[in-house]
PDB file of C-alpha atoms and ligand atoms in Angstrom:
ATOM      1  CA  MET Y  58     -22.122  31.428  10.874  1.00 84.00           C
ATOM      2  CA  GLU Y  59     -25.569  32.712  11.955  1.00 92.00           C
ATOM      3  CA  GLN Y  60     -28.275  31.682   9.604  1.00 94.00           C
ATOM      4  CA  LEU Y  61     -30.771  34.652   9.165  1.00 98.00           C
ATOM      5  CA  LYS Y  62     -34.517  33.342   8.567  1.00 98.00           C
ATOM      6  CA  THR Y  63     -37.006  34.919   5.989  1.00 98.00           C
ATOM      7  CA  PRO Y  64     -40.335  36.150   7.411  1.00 97.00           C
ATOM      8  CA  ALA Y  65     -41.862  33.236   5.769  1.00 97.00           C
ATOM      9  CA  GLU Y  66     -39.362  30.774   7.650  1.00 98.00           C
ATOM     10  CA  ILE Y  67     -40.109  32.736  10.852  1.00 98.00           C
ATOM     11  CA  ASP Y  68     -43.971  32.177  10.224  1.00 95.00           C
ATOM     12  CA  LEU Y  69     -43.100  28.406   9.880  1.00 95.00           C
ATOM     13  CA  MET Y  70     -41.210  28.310  13.190  1.00 98.00           C
ATOM     14  CA  ARG Y  71     -44.137  29.869  14.740  1.00 98.00           C
ATOM     15  CA  GLN Y  72     -46.146  26.950  14.044  1.00 98.00           C
ATOM     16  CA  ALA Y  73     -43.700  24.835  15.895  1.00 98.00           C
ATOM     17  CA  GLY Y  74     -43.661  27.273  18.568  1.00 98.00           C
ATOM     18  CA  ARG Y  75     -47.256  27.044  19.104  1.00 98.00           C
ATOM     19  CA  LEU Y  76     -47.212  23.309  19.267  1.00 98.00           C
ATOM     20  CA  VAL Y  77     -44.461  23.417  21.832  1.00 98.00           C
ATOM     21  CA  ALA Y  78     -46.510  25.939  23.982  1.00 98.00           C
ATOM     22  CA  LYS Y  79     -49.462  23.684  23.594  1.00 98.00           C
ATOM     23  CA  THR Y  80     -47.246  20.788  24.574  1.00 98.00           C
ATOM     24  CA  LEU Y  81     -45.887  22.549  27.892  1.00 98.00           C
ATOM     25  CA  ALA Y  82     -49.404  23.720  29.106  1.00 98.00           C
ATOM     26  CA  ALA Y  83     -50.554  20.009  28.567  1.00 98.00           C
ATOM     27  CA  VAL Y  84     -47.870  18.896  30.742  1.00 98.00           C
ATOM     28  CA  ARG Y  85     -48.404  21.748  33.279  1.00 98.00           C
ATOM     29  CA  ASP Y  86     -51.879  20.757  33.669  1.00 98.00           C
ATOM     30  CA  ALA Y  87     -51.509  17.074  34.228  1.00 98.00           C
ATOM     31  CA  SER Y  88     -48.568  17.737  36.828  1.00 98.00           C
ATOM     32  CA  GLY Y  89     -49.811  16.945  40.165  1.00 98.00           C
ATOM     33  CA  ILE Y  90     -48.873  15.024  43.389  1.00 98.00           C
ATOM     34  CA  GLY Y  91     -48.323  11.367  42.342  1.00 98.00           C
ATOM     35  CA  VAL Y  92     -48.013  11.874  38.491  1.00 98.00           C
ATOM     36  CA  SER Y  93     -44.684  10.105  37.077  1.00 98.00           C
ATOM     37  CA  LEU Y  94     -42.105  11.928  35.112  1.00 99.00           C
ATOM     38  CA  LEU Y  95     -42.718   9.122  32.442  1.00 99.00           C
ATOM     39  CA  GLU Y  96     -46.419   9.836  32.213  1.00 99.00           C
ATOM     40  CA  LEU Y  97     -45.514  13.566  31.619  1.00 99.00           C
ATOM     41  CA  ASP Y  98     -43.363  12.627  28.952  1.00 99.00           C
ATOM     42  CA  SER Y  99     -45.798  10.129  27.167  1.00 98.00           C
ATOM     43  CA  LEU Y 100     -48.372  13.000  27.331  1.00 99.00           C
ATOM     44  CA  ALA Y 101     -45.921  15.358  25.696  1.00 99.00           C
ATOM     45  CA  HIS Y 102     -44.885  12.778  22.991  1.00 98.00           C
ATOM     46  CA  GLU Y 103     -48.937  12.170  22.050  1.00 98.00           C
ATOM     47  CA  VAL Y 104     -49.508  15.997  21.766  1.00 98.00           C
ATOM     48  CA  ILE Y 105     -46.598  16.515  19.384  1.00 98.00           C
ATOM     49  CA  THR Y 106     -46.961  13.536  17.218  1.00 98.00           C
ATOM     50  CA  GLY Y 107     -50.677  13.701  17.179  1.00 98.00           C
ATOM     51  CA  ALA Y 108     -50.568  17.294  15.852  1.00 98.00           C
ATOM     52  CA  GLY Y 109     -48.206  15.842  13.072  1.00 98.00           C
ATOM     53  CA  GLY Y 110     -44.747  17.279  14.915  1.00 98.00           C
ATOM     54  CA  ARG Y 111     -41.587  15.502  15.569  1.00 98.00           C
ATOM     55  CA  ALA Y 112     -40.166  15.452  19.088  1.00 98.00           C
ATOM     56  CA  THR Y 113     -36.749  16.885  18.424  1.00 98.00           C
ATOM     57  CA  PHE Y 114     -35.311  15.625  21.836  1.00 98.00           C
ATOM     58  CA  LEU Y 115     -35.938  11.931  21.003  1.00 98.00           C
ATOM     59  CA  GLY Y 116     -32.617  10.484  19.874  1.00 97.00           C
ATOM     60  CA  TYR Y 117     -30.869  13.892  19.887  1.00 97.00           C
ATOM     61  CA  ARG Y 118     -27.167  13.826  20.743  1.00 92.00           C
ATOM     62  CA  PRO Y 119     -25.412  16.941  21.568  1.00 84.00           C
ATOM     63  CA  ARG Y 120     -21.851  17.141  21.656  1.00 83.00           C
ATOM     64  CA  PHE Y 121     -21.593  17.230  25.422  1.00 82.00           C
ATOM     65  CA  ALA Y 122     -23.703  14.043  25.735  1.00 88.00           C
ATOM     66  CA  PRO Y 123     -22.631  10.344  26.087  1.00 88.00           C
ATOM     67  CA  THR Y 124     -25.629   8.728  24.679  1.00 93.00           C
ATOM     68  CA  ALA Y 125     -28.791   9.948  22.525  1.00 97.00           C
ATOM     69  CA  TYR Y 126     -31.347  11.654  24.685  1.00 98.00           C
ATOM     70  CA  PRO Y 127     -34.370   8.824  25.251  1.00 98.00           C
ATOM     71  CA  ALA Y 128     -37.223  11.175  25.786  1.00 98.00           C
ATOM     72  CA  THR Y 129     -39.436  13.787  24.560  1.00 99.00           C
ATOM     73  CA  ILE Y 130     -38.914  16.504  27.218  1.00 99.00           C
ATOM     74  CA  CYS Y 131     -36.254  17.134  29.934  1.00 98.00           C
ATOM     75  CA  THR Y 132     -38.179  16.874  33.632  1.00 99.00           C
ATOM     76  CA  SER Y 133     -35.788  18.682  35.896  1.00 99.00           C
ATOM     77  CA  VAL Y 134     -36.945  18.297  39.670  1.00 99.00           C
ATOM     78  CA  ASN Y 135     -35.667  20.517  42.705  1.00 98.00           C
ATOM     79  CA  ASP Y 136     -31.718  20.460  42.513  1.00 98.00           C
ATOM     80  CA  VAL Y 137     -31.606  19.508  38.706  1.00 99.00           C
ATOM     81  CA  ILE Y 138     -31.041  22.620  36.809  1.00 99.00           C
ATOM     82  CA  VAL Y 139     -31.670  21.068  33.406  1.00 98.00           C
ATOM     83  CA  HIS Y 140     -31.593  17.929  31.018  1.00 98.00           C
ATOM     84  CA  GLY Y 141     -33.329  15.569  33.609  1.00 98.00           C
ATOM     85  CA  ILE Y 142     -34.089  12.418  31.899  1.00 98.00           C
ATOM     86  CA  PRO Y 143     -37.879  11.300  32.728  1.00 98.00           C
ATOM     87  CA  ASN Y 144     -37.929   8.355  35.058  1.00 98.00           C
ATOM     88  CA  ASP Y 145     -40.631   6.615  37.211  1.00 98.00           C
ATOM     89  CA  TYR Y 146     -40.355   9.372  40.089  1.00 98.00           C
ATOM     90  CA  ARG Y 147     -43.453  10.556  41.221  1.00 98.00           C
ATOM     91  CA  LEU Y 148     -43.982  14.290  41.941  1.00 98.00           C
ATOM     92  CA  ARG Y 149     -44.612  15.267  45.573  1.00 98.00           C
ATOM     93  CA  ASP Y 150     -46.046  18.154  47.200  1.00 98.00           C
ATOM     94  CA  GLY Y 151     -43.845  21.286  46.930  1.00 98.00           C
ATOM     95  CA  ASP Y 152     -41.430  19.968  43.910  1.00 98.00           C
ATOM     96  CA  LEU Y 153     -40.140  22.474  41.760  1.00 98.00           C
ATOM     97  CA  VAL Y 154     -40.343  21.082  38.211  1.00 98.00           C
ATOM     98  CA  SER Y 155     -38.601  22.471  35.022  1.00 99.00           C
ATOM     99  CA  ILE Y 156     -39.959  21.275  31.651  1.00 99.00           C
ATOM    100  CA  ASP Y 157     -38.084  21.606  28.598  1.00 99.00           C
ATOM    101  CA  CYS Y 158     -39.367  20.814  25.341  1.00 99.00           C
ATOM    102  CA  ALA Y 159     -38.743  21.068  21.512  1.00 98.00           C
ATOM    103  CA  ALA Y 160     -40.656  20.162  18.388  1.00 98.00           C
ATOM    104  CA  HIS Y 161     -40.330  20.167  14.702  1.00 98.00           C
ATOM    105  CA  VAL Y 162     -42.768  20.976  12.270  1.00 98.00           C
ATOM    106  CA  ASP Y 163     -42.419  21.501   8.378  1.00 97.00           C
ATOM    107  CA  GLY Y 164     -38.757  20.946   8.954  1.00 98.00           C
ATOM    108  CA  TYR Y 165     -38.402  23.967  11.685  1.00 98.00           C
ATOM    109  CA  CYS Y 166     -37.700  23.751  15.383  1.00 98.00           C
ATOM    110  CA  ALA Y 167     -38.888  25.771  18.389  1.00 98.00           C
ATOM    111  CA  ASP Y 168     -37.573  25.254  21.968  1.00 98.00           C
ATOM    112  CA  SER Y 169     -39.032  26.445  25.227  1.00 99.00           C
ATOM    113  CA  ALA Y 170     -39.184  25.575  28.910  1.00 99.00           C
ATOM    114  CA  ILE Y 171     -41.199  26.376  32.092  1.00 99.00           C
ATOM    115  CA  SER Y 172     -40.702  25.959  35.913  1.00 99.00           C
ATOM    116  CA  TYR Y 173     -43.370  25.689  38.401  1.00 98.00           C
ATOM    117  CA  VAL Y 174     -44.213  24.326  41.689  1.00 98.00           C
ATOM    118  CA  VAL Y 175     -46.394  20.953  42.153  1.00 98.00           C
ATOM    119  CA  GLY Y 176     -48.880  21.676  45.121  1.00 97.00           C
ATOM    120  CA  THR Y 177     -47.504  23.850  47.948  1.00 97.00           C
ATOM    121  CA  GLU Y 178     -45.704  27.207  46.673  1.00 95.00           C
ATOM    122  CA  HIS Y 179     -42.986  28.234  49.195  1.00 93.00           C
ATOM    123  CA  GLY Y 180     -41.815  31.810  48.968  1.00 96.00           C
ATOM    124  CA  ALA Y 181     -38.218  31.119  47.941  1.00 98.00           C
ATOM    125  CA  ALA Y 182     -39.214  28.713  45.094  1.00 98.00           C
ATOM    126  CA  ARG Y 183     -41.748  31.291  43.911  1.00 98.00           C
ATOM    127  CA  ARG Y 184     -39.258  34.150  43.948  1.00 98.00           C
ATOM    128  CA  LEU Y 185     -36.651  31.993  42.149  1.00 98.00           C
ATOM    129  CA  ILE Y 186     -39.089  31.221  39.388  1.00 98.00           C
ATOM    130  CA  GLU Y 187     -40.170  34.722  39.085  1.00 98.00           C
ATOM    131  CA  ARG Y 188     -36.810  35.848  38.897  1.00 98.00           C
ATOM    132  CA  THR Y 189     -35.792  33.226  36.229  1.00 99.00           C
ATOM    133  CA  VAL Y 190     -38.942  34.451  34.052  1.00 98.00           C
ATOM    134  CA  ALA Y 191     -37.800  38.070  34.698  1.00 98.00           C
ATOM    135  CA  ALA Y 192     -34.529  37.356  33.317  1.00 99.00           C
ATOM    136  CA  LEU Y 193     -36.080  35.566  30.144  1.00 99.00           C
ATOM    137  CA  GLU Y 194     -38.367  38.824  29.747  1.00 98.00           C
ATOM    138  CA  ALA Y 195     -35.126  41.077  29.977  1.00 98.00           C
ATOM    139  CA  GLY Y 196     -33.287  39.001  27.672  1.00 99.00           C
ATOM    140  CA  ILE Y 197     -36.233  39.383  25.242  1.00 99.00           C
ATOM    141  CA  ALA Y 198     -36.588  43.067  25.672  1.00 98.00           C
ATOM    142  CA  ALA Y 199     -32.842  43.387  24.634  1.00 98.00           C
ATOM    143  CA  ALA Y 200     -33.454  41.243  21.494  1.00 98.00           C
ATOM    144  CA  GLN Y 201     -33.572  44.336  19.320  1.00 98.00           C
ATOM    145  CA  PRO Y 202     -32.036  44.852  15.714  1.00 98.00           C
ATOM    146  CA  GLY Y 203     -28.718  46.829  15.878  1.00 98.00           C
ATOM    147  CA  ARG Y 204     -28.026  45.821  19.582  1.00 98.00           C
ATOM    148  CA  HIS Y 205     -25.286  43.153  20.142  1.00 98.00           C
ATOM    149  CA  LEU Y 206     -25.611  39.855  21.521  1.00 98.00           C
ATOM    150  CA  GLY Y 207     -23.753  40.845  24.766  1.00 98.00           C
ATOM    151  CA  ASP Y 208     -26.686  43.061  25.616  1.00 98.00           C
ATOM    152  CA  ILE Y 209     -29.088  39.997  25.836  1.00 99.00           C
ATOM    153  CA  GLU Y 210     -26.475  38.235  27.943  1.00 99.00           C
ATOM    154  CA  ALA Y 211     -25.971  41.043  30.191  1.00 98.00           C
ATOM    155  CA  ALA Y 212     -29.742  41.719  30.810  1.00 99.00           C
ATOM    156  CA  ILE Y 213     -30.467  38.099  31.446  1.00 99.00           C
ATOM    157  CA  GLY Y 214     -27.262  37.847  33.999  1.00 98.00           C
ATOM    158  CA  ARG Y 215     -28.072  41.158  35.618  1.00 98.00           C
ATOM    159  CA  VAL Y 216     -31.390  39.774  36.955  1.00 98.00           C
ATOM    160  CA  GLY Y 217     -29.638  36.900  38.381  1.00 98.00           C
ATOM    161  CA  ARG Y 218     -26.987  38.618  39.937  1.00 98.00           C
ATOM    162  CA  ARG Y 219     -29.153  41.195  41.529  1.00 98.00           C
ATOM    163  CA  SER Y 220     -31.284  38.353  42.844  1.00 98.00           C
ATOM    164  CA  GLY Y 221     -28.034  36.700  44.523  1.00 98.00           C
ATOM    165  CA  TYR Y 222     -28.562  33.525  42.396  1.00 98.00           C
ATOM    166  CA  GLY Y 223     -25.997  31.259  40.947  1.00 98.00           C
ATOM    167  CA  ILE Y 224     -25.610  30.919  37.235  1.00 98.00           C
ATOM    168  CA  PRO Y 225     -24.183  27.555  35.562  1.00 98.00           C
ATOM    169  CA  PRO Y 226     -21.353  28.315  33.225  1.00 97.00           C
ATOM    170  CA  ASP Y 227     -21.301  26.221  30.159  1.00 95.00           C
ATOM    171  CA  PHE Y 228     -24.917  26.203  29.333  1.00 97.00           C
ATOM    172  CA  GLY Y 229     -27.449  28.651  27.943  1.00 98.00           C
ATOM    173  CA  GLY Y 230     -29.370  29.725  24.630  1.00 98.00           C
ATOM    174  CA  HIS Y 231     -28.620  29.106  21.167  1.00 98.00           C
ATOM    175  CA  GLY Y 232     -29.445  29.907  17.651  1.00 98.00           C
ATOM    176  CA  VAL Y 233     -32.304  27.749  16.464  1.00 98.00           C
ATOM    177  CA  GLY Y 234     -33.755  27.027  12.718  1.00 98.00           C
ATOM    178  CA  ARG Y 235     -33.938  23.922  10.965  1.00 98.00           C
ATOM    179  CA  GLU Y 236     -31.700  22.570  13.797  1.00 97.00           C
ATOM    180  CA  MET Y 237     -32.213  22.729  17.391  1.00 98.00           C
ATOM    181  CA  HIS Y 238     -28.660  23.982  17.975  1.00 97.00           C
ATOM    182  CA  GLU Y 239     -27.432  26.676  15.814  1.00 97.00           C
ATOM    183  CA  SER Y 240     -25.002  29.367  15.891  1.00 98.00           C
ATOM    184  CA  PRO Y 241     -24.590  31.588  18.068  1.00 98.00           C
ATOM    185  CA  SER Y 242     -24.177  30.442  21.863  1.00 98.00           C
ATOM    186  CA  VAL Y 243     -26.048  32.633  24.014  1.00 98.00           C
ATOM    187  CA  ALA Y 244     -24.431  32.856  27.360  1.00 98.00           C
ATOM    188  CA  ASN Y 245     -26.504  33.574  30.667  1.00 98.00           C
ATOM    189  CA  THR Y 246     -24.071  36.742  31.634  1.00 98.00           C
ATOM    190  CA  GLY Y 247     -22.097  38.887  29.390  1.00 98.00           C
ATOM    191  CA  PHE Y 248     -21.465  42.464  28.703  1.00 98.00           C
ATOM    192  CA  PRO Y 249     -23.428  44.991  26.665  1.00 98.00           C
ATOM    193  CA  GLY Y 250     -22.005  45.996  23.393  1.00 98.00           C
ATOM    194  CA  THR Y 251     -20.049  42.963  22.995  1.00 98.00           C
ATOM    195  CA  GLY Y 252     -20.548  40.006  20.593  1.00 98.00           C
ATOM    196  CA  ILE Y 253     -22.409  39.757  17.236  1.00 98.00           C
ATOM    197  CA  LEU Y 254     -24.795  42.455  15.899  1.00 98.00           C
ATOM    198  CA  LEU Y 255     -28.517  41.374  16.304  1.00 98.00           C
ATOM    199  CA  GLN Y 256     -29.829  41.307  12.703  1.00 98.00           C
ATOM    200  CA  PRO Y 257     -33.497  40.746  11.529  1.00 98.00           C
ATOM    201  CA  GLY Y 258     -33.941  37.340  10.889  1.00 98.00           C
ATOM    202  CA  LEU Y 259     -31.715  35.733  13.665  1.00 98.00           C
ATOM    203  CA  VAL Y 260     -33.741  33.475  15.639  1.00 98.00           C
ATOM    204  CA  LEU Y 261     -32.659  32.616  19.298  1.00 99.00           C
ATOM    205  CA  ALA Y 262     -33.578  30.426  22.234  1.00 99.00           C
ATOM    206  CA  LEU Y 263     -33.026  32.320  25.291  1.00 99.00           C
ATOM    207  CA  GLU Y 264     -32.646  30.249  28.280  1.00 98.00           C
ATOM    208  CA  PRO Y 265     -31.798  31.702  31.920  1.00 99.00           C
ATOM    209  CA  MET Y 266     -31.011  28.835  34.490  1.00 98.00           C
ATOM    210  CA  PHE Y 267     -30.561  30.221  38.070  1.00 99.00           C
ATOM    211  CA  MET Y 268     -29.589  28.492  41.236  1.00 99.00           C
ATOM    212  CA  LEU Y 269     -31.125  29.398  44.883  1.00 98.00           C
ATOM    213  CA  GLY Y 270     -27.894  28.777  46.602  1.00 98.00           C
ATOM    214  CA  GLY Y 271     -26.028  31.719  44.894  1.00 98.00           C
ATOM    215  CA  LEU Y 272     -22.868  29.125  43.712  1.00 98.00           C
ATOM    216  CA  ASP Y 273     -21.913  29.106  39.884  1.00 98.00           C
ATOM    217  CA  GLN Y 274     -21.374  25.462  39.929  1.00 98.00           C
ATOM    218  CA  TYR Y 275     -22.857  22.391  38.935  1.00 98.00           C
ATOM    219  CA  ARG Y 276     -22.157  18.504  38.757  1.00 98.00           C
ATOM    220  CA  VAL Y 277     -23.203  16.105  36.094  1.00 97.00           C
ATOM    221  CA  ASP Y 278     -25.253  12.967  37.062  1.00 97.00           C
ATOM    222  CA  PRO Y 279     -23.721   9.592  36.230  1.00 96.00           C
ATOM    223  CA  ASP Y 280     -26.023   9.344  32.941  1.00 96.00           C
ATOM    224  CA  GLY Y 281     -24.005  12.331  31.814  1.00 95.00           C
ATOM    225  CA  TRP Y 282     -27.287  14.416  30.881  1.00 96.00           C
ATOM    226  CA  ALA Y 283     -28.645  15.861  34.277  1.00 98.00           C
ATOM    227  CA  LEU Y 284     -26.997  18.794  35.767  1.00 98.00           C
ATOM    228  CA  ARG Y 285     -27.487  19.424  39.386  1.00 98.00           C
ATOM    229  CA  THR Y 286     -26.682  22.120  41.888  1.00 98.00           C
ATOM    230  CA  ILE Y 287     -23.405  21.391  43.983  1.00 98.00           C
ATOM    231  CA  ASP Y 288     -25.368  22.423  47.102  1.00 98.00           C
ATOM    232  CA  GLY Y 289     -28.326  20.706  46.632  1.00 98.00           C
ATOM    233  CA  GLY Y 290     -30.455  23.662  46.302  1.00 98.00           C
ATOM    234  CA  LEU Y 291     -33.217  24.506  43.935  1.00 98.00           C
ATOM    235  CA  ALA Y 292     -32.738  25.458  40.366  1.00 99.00           C
ATOM    236  CA  ALA Y 293     -35.108  27.113  37.884  1.00 99.00           C
ATOM    237  CA  HIS Y 294     -35.037  27.311  34.069  1.00 99.00           C
ATOM    238  CA  ALA Y 295     -37.173  29.374  31.593  1.00 99.00           C
ATOM    239  CA  GLU Y 296     -36.829  29.344  27.854  1.00 99.00           C
ATOM    240  CA  HIS Y 297     -38.330  31.104  24.801  1.00 99.00           C
ATOM    241  CA  THR Y 298     -37.591  30.978  21.056  1.00 99.00           C
ATOM    242  CA  VAL Y 299     -37.393  34.589  19.944  1.00 99.00           C
ATOM    243  CA  ALA Y 300     -37.200  36.077  16.383  1.00 98.00           C
ATOM    244  CA  ILE Y 301     -35.372  39.528  15.911  1.00 98.00           C
ATOM    245  CA  THR Y 302     -37.504  41.203  13.391  1.00 98.00           C
ATOM    246  CA  GLU Y 303     -37.383  44.934  12.199  1.00 97.00           C
ATOM    247  CA  ASP Y 304     -39.964  45.778  14.493  1.00 97.00           C
ATOM    248  CA  GLY Y 305     -38.080  44.188  17.401  1.00 98.00           C
ATOM    249  CA  PRO Y 306     -38.226  40.702  19.304  1.00 98.00           C
ATOM    250  CA  LEU Y 307     -41.100  38.269  18.366  1.00 98.00           C
ATOM    251  CA  VAL Y 308     -41.477  35.271  20.867  1.00 98.00           C
ATOM    252  CA  LEU Y 309     -42.531  32.293  18.659  1.00 98.00           C
ATOM    253  CA  THR Y 310     -43.356  29.935  21.484  1.00 98.00           C
ATOM    254  CA  LEU Y 311     -46.470  31.394  22.680  1.00 98.00           C
ATOM    255  CA  ALA Y 312     -49.865  29.359  22.336  1.00 94.00           C
ATOM    256  CA  ALA Y 313     -51.557  32.564  20.443  1.00 74.00           C
ATOM    257  CA  GLY Y 314     -50.401  35.456  18.450  1.00 52.00           C
TER     258      GLY Y 314
HETATM  259  N1  MF3 V  40     -33.320  23.598  25.762  1.00 88.36           N
HETATM  260  C1  MF3 V  40     -31.956  22.507  25.747  1.00 88.36           C
HETATM  261  C2  MF3 V  40     -30.851  23.045  25.203  1.00 88.36           C
HETATM  262  O1  MF3 V  40     -31.058  23.739  24.322  1.00 88.36           O
HETATM  263  C3  MF3 V  40     -32.504  21.369  25.612  1.00 88.36           C
HETATM  264  C4  MF3 V  40     -31.868  20.258  25.234  1.00 88.36           C
HETATM  265  S1  MF3 V  40     -32.271  18.736  25.664  1.00 88.36           S
HETATM  266  C5  MF3 V  40     -31.578  17.502  24.397  1.00 88.36           C
HETATM  267  O2  MF3 V  40     -30.023  22.389  25.440  1.00 88.36           O
HETATM  268  F1  MF3 V  40     -32.143  16.487  24.910  1.00 88.36           F
HETATM  269  F2  MF3 V  40     -32.220  17.691  23.491  1.00 88.36           F
HETATM  270  F3  MF3 V  40     -30.489  17.622  24.482  1.00 88.36           F
HETATM  271 CO1   CO V  41     -32.666  25.147  24.330  1.00 88.36          CO
END
């Protein structure tokens, strides 16, 4: 069952959302050629714990995973779609990096992700990131009370399909609240008018992930976590935590507002 949040709970979730936004901004600012993924992870951990938050991913074990997650953020580089575990890899010029992060503050969670290129940005990578963000924005715009979950899913998927990108099956967004993963699951493709009714108080993490090569396939690394494109092509990911309110969608994972 979906748990609807009160306006007071949504306010609390906004605190977690602001902290996640701040953490992602710090990680992005620190990203440069030669910086390691583990250094970015330590920075994220410092920002979250320094503000009195808890790093939600650390020790988290979702159903699909073989082990507890060992880090604060996911660092997914180039052909890694999502769930890249930070290691000693040092960023190189032109790398497309996706950073995913969640934090708990006062018992509530927020979850968000950004993608960007380190150093020289080529047109195909830029367009892939822009279209992934556009899909997230289309999903947010469809997150209106009285509409259906399938409206969000279709809005996201339409942008990916029109752009000619692949969309990995099985993974997508989710309800979020006291727990990072709550009901419902939000696919990145779907049909308008289908699925649950969107009611004020429903809070969703929307997270399009697109693959440049156009195939709807992925493989999982031997670590059981990282999803990779099957053709070695680039992937991008973008995510916000969004509350459905009487007045429409409210993005909780922004630095201000
Ligand atoms: N945003 C991702 C998701 O909702 C992040 C999960 S990473 C994990 O699946 F380590 F926490 F599992
Ligand atoms: Co998520």
